[in-house]
CSV table of C-alpha atoms in Angstrom, one decimal:
chain,number,residue,atom,x,y,z
A,1394,MET,CA,-35.5,-110.9,148.3
A,1395,ARG,CA,-36.6,-110.9,151.9
A,1396,ILE,CA,-35.5,-108.0,154.0
A,1397,THR,CA,-35.9,-108.5,157.7
A,1398,ASN,CA,-36.2,-105.9,160.4
A,1399,LYS,CA,-32.8,-107.0,161.8
A,1400,LEU,CA,-31.2,-106.2,158.5
A,1401,LEU,CA,-32.8,-102.7,158.4
A,1402,ILE,CA,-31.7,-102.0,162.0
A,1403,PHE,CA,-28.2,-103.1,161.1
A,1404,GLY,CA,-28.2,-100.8,158.1
A,1405,PHE,CA,-29.2,-97.8,160.2
A,1406,VAL,CA,-26.6,-98.6,162.8
A,1407,THR,CA,-23.9,-98.9,160.1
A,1408,VAL,CA,-24.9,-95.5,158.7
A,1409,ALA,CA,-24.8,-93.9,162.1
A,1410,LEU,CA,-21.3,-95.4,162.8
A,1411,ILE,CA,-19.9,-94.3,159.5
A,1412,SER,CA,-21.1,-90.7,160.1
A,1413,GLY,CA,-19.7,-90.8,163.7
A,1414,LEU,CA,-16.3,-92.1,162.6
A,1415,ALA,CA,-15.7,-89.1,160.3
A,1416,PHE,CA,-15.4,-86.8,163.3
A,1417,LEU,CA,-13.1,-88.8,165.5
A,1418,PRO,CA,-9.8,-86.9,166.0
A,1419,VAL,CA,-6.5,-88.7,166.6
A,1420,PHE,CA,-3.9,-87.3,168.9
A,1421,ALA,CA,-0.6,-88.4,170.5
A,1422,GLN,CA,0.9,-87.4,173.8
A,1423,ASN,CA,4.7,-87.6,174.3
A,1424,THR,CA,6.1,-84.5,176.0
A,1425,ALA,CA,7.1,-84.4,179.6
A,1426,MET,CA,6.2,-81.1,181.2
A,1427,THR,CA,6.2,-79.6,184.6
A,1428,ASP,CA,2.9,-78.8,186.4
A,1429,GLN,CA,3.8,-75.1,186.2
A,1430,GLN,CA,4.1,-75.3,182.4
A,1431,VAL,CA,0.8,-77.2,182.1
A,1432,GLN,CA,-0.9,-74.6,184.2
A,1433,LEU,CA,0.5,-71.8,182.1
A,1434,ILE,CA,-0.8,-73.4,178.9
A,1435,ARG,CA,-4.2,-73.6,180.6
A,1436,ASP,CA,-4.1,-70.0,181.8
A,1437,ASN,CA,-3.1,-68.7,178.4
A,1438,CYS,CA,-5.4,-71.0,176.5
A,1439,VAL,CA,-7.8,-68.3,175.2
A,1440,SER,CA,-5.1,-65.8,174.1
A,1441,THR,CA,-3.0,-68.6,172.5
A,1442,LYS,CA,-6.0,-69.8,170.5
A,1443,ASN,CA,-6.7,-66.2,169.4
A,1444,THR,CA,-3.1,-65.9,168.2
A,1445,LEU,CA,-3.3,-69.2,166.3
A,1446,ASN,CA,-6.5,-68.1,164.7
A,1447,GLN,CA,-5.0,-64.8,163.5
A,1448,LEU,CA,-1.9,-66.6,162.3
A,1449,HIS,CA,-4.0,-69.1,160.4
A,1450,SER,CA,-5.8,-66.3,158.6
A,1451,SER,CA,-2.7,-64.2,157.8
A,1452,ASP,CA,-0.7,-67.2,156.6
A,1453,ALA,CA,-3.6,-68.2,154.3
A,1454,LEU,CA,-3.6,-64.7,152.8
A,1455,LEU,CA,0.2,-64.9,152.5
A,1456,ARG,CA,0.0,-68.3,150.8
A,1457,VAL,CA,-2.5,-66.9,148.2
A,1458,ASN,CA,-0.6,-63.7,147.5
A,1459,ARG,CA,2.9,-65.2,147.5
A,1460,GLY,CA,1.7,-68.3,145.6
A,1461,GLN,CA,0.3,-66.1,142.8
A,1462,ILE,CA,3.6,-64.3,142.5
A,1463,TYR,CA,5.7,-67.5,142.6
A,1464,GLU,CA,3.4,-69.0,140.0
A,1465,SER,CA,3.7,-65.9,137.8
A,1466,MET,CA,7.5,-65.9,137.9
A,1467,SER,CA,7.3,-69.3,136.3
A,1468,THR,CA,4.4,-69.1,133.9
A,1469,LYS,CA,4.7,-65.4,132.8
A,1470,LEU,CA,8.5,-65.0,132.7
A,1471,MET,CA,10.6,-68.2,132.9
A,1472,GLU,CA,8.5,-70.4,130.6
A,1473,LYS,CA,7.9,-67.6,128.2
A,1474,PHE,CA,11.5,-66.7,127.8
A,1475,ASN,CA,12.6,-70.3,127.5
A,1476,SER,CA,10.0,-70.8,124.8
A,1477,ARG,CA,11.2,-67.7,122.9
A,1478,VAL,CA,14.8,-68.8,123.1
A,1479,SER,CA,13.9,-72.3,122.0
A,1480,SER,CA,11.7,-71.1,119.1
A,1481,ASN,CA,14.7,-69.1,117.8
A,1482,GLY,CA,16.8,-72.2,117.7
A,1483,LEU,CA,19.1,-71.2,120.4
A,1484,SER,CA,20.4,-73.5,123.2
A,1485,ASN,CA,18.4,-73.0,126.5
A,1486,SER,CA,19.3,-76.2,128.4
A,1487,ASN,CA,20.6,-74.4,131.4
A,1488,LEU,CA,17.6,-72.1,131.5
A,1489,VAL,CA,15.2,-75.1,131.2
A,1490,LEU,CA,17.1,-76.9,134.0
A,1491,VAL,CA,16.7,-74.0,136.4
A,1492,ALA,CA,13.1,-73.4,135.4
A,1493,ASN,CA,12.3,-77.1,136.0
A,1494,ASN,CA,14.0,-77.0,139.4
A,1495,TYR,CA,11.9,-74.0,140.2
A,1496,SER,CA,8.7,-75.8,139.2
A,1497,THR,CA,9.7,-78.7,141.4
A,1498,ALA,CA,10.4,-76.3,144.3
A,1499,LEU,CA,7.1,-74.7,143.8
A,1500,ASP,CA,5.3,-78.0,144.0
A,1501,THR,CA,7.2,-78.8,147.2
A,1502,PHE,CA,6.1,-75.4,148.6
A,1503,ARG,CA,2.5,-76.1,147.8
A,1504,ALA,CA,2.6,-79.6,149.3
A,1505,ASP,CA,4.4,-78.4,152.5
A,1506,TYR,CA,2.0,-75.6,153.0
A,1507,ILE,CA,-0.9,-78.1,152.9
A,1508,ILE,CA,0.8,-80.2,155.6
A,1509,TYR,CA,1.5,-77.1,157.7
A,1510,GLU,CA,-2.1,-75.8,157.4
A,1511,LYS,CA,-3.5,-79.1,158.3
A,1512,GLN,CA,-1.3,-79.3,161.4
A,1513,LEU,CA,-2.1,-75.8,162.4
A,1514,THR,CA,-5.8,-76.5,162.0
A,1515,LEU,CA,-5.4,-79.6,164.1
A,1516,SER,CA,-3.7,-77.6,166.9
A,1517,MET,CA,-6.5,-75.0,166.8
A,1518,ASN,CA,-9.1,-77.7,167.2
A,1519,ILE,CA,-7.5,-79.1,170.4
A,1520,ASP,CA,-9.0,-77.8,173.7
A,1521,CYS,CA,-5.8,-76.5,175.4
A,1522,SER,CA,-7.6,-76.1,178.7
A,1523,LYS,CA,-8.4,-79.9,178.8
A,1524,GLN,CA,-5.5,-81.3,176.8
A,1525,PRO,CA,-2.6,-78.9,177.3
A,1526,ILE,CA,0.2,-81.4,176.6
A,1527,VAL,CA,-1.4,-82.7,173.4
A,1528,PHE,CA,-1.9,-79.0,172.4
A,1529,TYR,CA,1.7,-78.2,173.1
A,1530,ASP,CA,2.9,-81.1,171.0
A,1531,ALA,CA,0.6,-80.2,168.1
A,1532,VAL,CA,1.8,-76.6,168.1
A,1533,ALA,CA,5.4,-77.9,168.1
A,1534,LEU,CA,4.7,-80.0,165.0
A,1535,ALA,CA,3.0,-77.0,163.3
A,1536,ARG,CA,6.1,-74.9,164.1
A,1537,ASN,CA,8.3,-77.4,162.4
A,1538,GLU,CA,6.0,-77.6,159.4
A,1539,ARG,CA,6.0,-73.8,159.1
A,1540,SER,CA,9.8,-73.6,159.2
A,1541,GLN,CA,9.8,-76.1,156.4
A,1542,VAL,CA,7.5,-73.8,154.3
A,1543,HIS,CA,9.9,-71.0,155.1
A,1544,ALA,CA,12.8,-73.2,153.8
A,1545,ASP,CA,10.8,-73.8,150.6
A,1546,VAL,CA,10.4,-70.0,150.2
A,1547,LEU,CA,14.1,-69.5,150.6
A,1548,LYS,CA,14.8,-72.2,148.0
A,1549,LEU,CA,12.4,-70.6,145.6
A,1550,ASN,CA,14.1,-67.2,146.1
A,1551,GLN,CA,17.5,-68.9,145.5
A,1552,LEU,CA,16.2,-70.4,142.2
A,1553,ILE,CA,14.8,-67.0,141.1
A,1554,ASP,CA,18.4,-65.6,141.6
A,1555,GLN,CA,19.8,-68.7,139.8
A,1556,TYR,CA,17.6,-68.2,136.8
A,1557,GLN,CA,18.5,-64.5,136.7
A,1558,ALA,CA,22.2,-65.5,136.7
A,1559,SER,CA,21.5,-68.0,133.9
A,1560,VAL,CA,19.8,-65.4,131.8
A,1561,SER,CA,22.7,-63.0,132.3
A,1562,GLN,CA,25.1,-65.8,131.2
A,1563,PHE,CA,22.9,-66.5,128.2
A,1564,GLY,CA,23.0,-62.7,127.4
A,1565,GLN,CA,26.8,-62.7,127.6
A,1566,ASP,CA,27.1,-65.9,125.5
A,1567,TYR,CA,24.7,-64.4,122.9
A,1568,GLN,CA,26.8,-61.1,122.8
A,1569,THR,CA,30.0,-63.1,122.3
A,1570,ALA,CA,28.5,-65.2,119.6
A,1571,MET,CA,27.2,-62.1,117.8
A,1572,GLN,CA,30.6,-60.4,118.0
A,1573,GLY,CA,32.1,-63.6,116.5
A,1574,VAL,CA,29.7,-63.5,113.6
A,1575,LYS,CA,30.5,-59.8,112.9
A,1576,GLN,CA,34.2,-60.5,112.9
B,451,MET,CA,-47.0,-104.7,151.5
B,452,GLU,CA,-44.5,-105.1,154.3
B,453,GLU,CA,-41.9,-106.2,151.7
B,454,HIS,CA,-42.4,-103.0,149.8
B,455,GLU,CA,-41.9,-100.9,152.9
B,456,HIS,CA,-38.7,-102.7,153.6
B,457,ARG,CA,-37.4,-102.2,150.1
B,458,PHE,CA,-38.2,-98.5,150.4
B,459,SER,CA,-36.3,-98.3,153.7
B,460,LEU,CA,-33.3,-100.2,152.2
B,461,MET,CA,-33.3,-97.7,149.3
B,462,ILE,CA,-33.1,-94.8,151.8
B,463,ILE,CA,-30.2,-96.5,153.7
B,464,LEU,CA,-28.3,-97.1,150.5
B,465,SER,CA,-28.9,-93.5,149.4
B,466,ILE,CA,-27.6,-92.2,152.6
B,467,ILE,CA,-24.5,-94.4,152.5
B,468,LEU,CA,-23.9,-93.3,148.9
B,469,ALA,CA,-24.3,-89.7,149.8
B,470,PHE,CA,-21.7,-90.2,152.6
B,471,ILE,CA,-19.3,-91.9,150.3
B,472,LEU,CA,-19.6,-89.2,147.7
B,473,THR,CA,-19.3,-86.4,150.3
B,474,PHE,CA,-16.2,-88.1,151.8
B,475,VAL,CA,-14.6,-88.4,148.4
B,476,SER,CA,-15.3,-84.8,147.4
B,477,MET,CA,-14.0,-83.5,150.7
B,478,ALA,CA,-10.9,-85.6,150.5
B,479,LEU,CA,-10.2,-84.2,147.0
B,480,TYR,CA,-10.9,-80.7,148.2
B,481,ASN,CA,-8.4,-81.1,151.1
B,482,SER,CA,-5.7,-83.1,149.4
B,483,SER,CA,-5.6,-81.0,146.2
B,484,GLY,CA,-4.7,-77.8,148.1
B,485,ALA,CA,-7.9,-76.1,147.1
B,486,ALA,CA,-9.0,-75.9,150.8
B,487,GLN,CA,-5.8,-74.0,151.7
B,488,LEU,CA,-6.4,-71.4,148.9
B,489,ASP,CA,-10.1,-71.1,149.5
B,490,LEU,CA,-10.5,-67.8,151.4
B,491,SER,CA,-14.3,-67.9,151.1
B,492,ARG,CA,-14.2,-70.4,154.0
B,493,PRO,CA,-15.4,-69.1,157.4
B,494,GLY,CA,-12.7,-67.5,159.4
B,495,TYR,CA,-11.1,-65.7,156.5
B,496,LYS,CA,-13.6,-62.9,156.2
B,497,ASP,CA,-11.1,-60.3,157.6
B,498,VAL,CA,-8.3,-61.1,155.1
B,499,ARG,CA,-10.4,-61.8,152.0
B,500,SER,CA,-10.3,-58.2,150.9
B,501,GLN,CA,-6.5,-58.1,151.1
B,502,VAL,CA,-5.9,-60.6,148.3
B,503,VAL,CA,-3.6,-58.9,145.8
B,504,ASN,CA,-4.5,-59.3,142.2
B,505,ASP,CA,-1.5,-60.1,140.1
B,506,ASP,CA,-2.8,-58.4,136.9
B,507,ASN,CA,0.1,-55.9,137.3
B,508,PHE,CA,2.6,-58.8,136.8
B,509,GLN,CA,3.9,-58.2,133.3
B,510,ASP,CA,3.8,-61.1,130.8
B,511,TYR,CA,6.9,-61.6,128.6
B,512,SER,CA,6.1,-62.4,125.0
B,513,SER,CA,7.0,-66.0,124.1
B,514,SER,CA,7.1,-65.1,120.4
B,515,GLY,CA,9.5,-62.8,118.5
B,516,SER,CA,13.1,-62.8,117.7
B,517,ILE,CA,15.9,-63.0,120.2
B,518,ASN,CA,18.4,-60.1,120.1
B,519,GLN,CA,20.2,-58.0,122.6
B,520,ALA,CA,17.3,-55.7,123.0
B,521,ALA,CA,14.9,-58.6,123.7
B,522,ILE,CA,17.3,-60.1,126.2
B,523,ASN,CA,17.8,-56.7,128.0
B,524,GLU,CA,14.0,-56.2,128.1
B,525,PHE,CA,13.6,-59.6,129.8
B,526,VAL,CA,16.4,-59.0,132.2
B,527,SER,CA,14.9,-55.7,133.2
B,528,MET,CA,11.4,-57.2,133.7
B,529,TYR,CA,12.7,-60.2,135.5
B,530,HIS,CA,14.9,-58.2,137.8
B,531,GLN,CA,12.0,-55.9,138.7
B,532,GLN,CA,9.7,-58.9,139.6
B,533,ALA,CA,12.5,-60.8,141.4
B,534,VAL,CA,13.2,-57.8,143.7
B,535,LYS,CA,9.4,-57.6,144.5
B,536,THR,CA,9.2,-61.3,145.1
B,537,GLU,CA,12.1,-61.5,147.4
B,538,SER,CA,11.3,-58.4,149.3
B,539,VAL,CA,9.0,-60.3,151.6
B,540,ASP,CA,10.3,-62.8,154.1
B,541,ALA,CA,7.3,-65.1,153.7
B,542,PHE,CA,6.7,-67.5,156.6
B,543,GLY,CA,9.8,-66.2,158.3
B,544,GLY,CA,10.1,-65.3,161.9
B,545,ASP,CA,8.7,-67.7,164.5
B,546,PRO,CA,5.2,-66.7,165.5
B,547,LEU,CA,4.6,-70.3,166.8
B,548,SER,CA,7.5,-70.3,169.2
B,549,THR,CA,6.7,-71.1,172.8
B,550,ASP,CA,7.8,-67.6,173.8
B,551,ALA,CA,5.6,-65.9,171.2
B,552,LEU,CA,2.6,-68.0,172.3
B,553,GLY,CA,3.3,-67.7,176.0
B,554,LEU,CA,3.6,-71.5,176.5
B,555,VAL,CA,6.7,-71.3,178.7
B,556,PRO,CA,7.3,-69.2,181.8
B,557,THR,CA,9.0,-65.9,181.1
B,558,SER,CA,12.6,-65.7,182.3
B,559,ASN,CA,12.3,-62.4,184.2
């Protein structure tokens, strides 16, 4: 197999291009803004970036801490109780249904947080003094993604309450059944 | 002799390409799996790293044993306690990314 100098040069150029492409950012501009607004973004660029950095860190901590708790609600309580009810030969279909919905909501929360974190990181990497409009749009998208994460949290809380109500109902049904057996 | 040098160079190029591909795949997995978002050992998280709360205090309900009124009451009590703790924080609430909070729009006064 003959390898020419041209082929070698082509190889090196290809490697250089592949490594360069990995760092190319992609942005879109679409917001119409006044010159005053654009100037304001430029003027507040440093302080805005600092705020975003702090929020990025505090939200990451919140994600880890809340994520652990939401995970534990499912694995340490719901699944355990469902399993115990099932192993005693009692009907737990409603409990399983709510627990499954909770697991799905937890998956959605995880996925939406990833989307939000990526969008926030993207915003932080934009130079707001040079690209104020692109920065503004990126922050707006991050804001929407964050509100989606908040909606996911509310959904999880709602399902936690729903499971609690289902357990109470199960308790009442159990009590009624036991009274029936005694009579 | 020249042929051998060329083959050696080709091997280096292929090794670099392979390293790039493997690095790209591993980074893609790291980011897409959500591991990156939970990895507080990354630069920039130094200040919050120590504030991670260990959930060892979270009580485990036993999945084995009989079901009776006492067992149900025990679970209801444990669950209620954790539910109150969980819902006490309005996680990701508020609007710290609003244009007002970030100073991206002129103030009205």
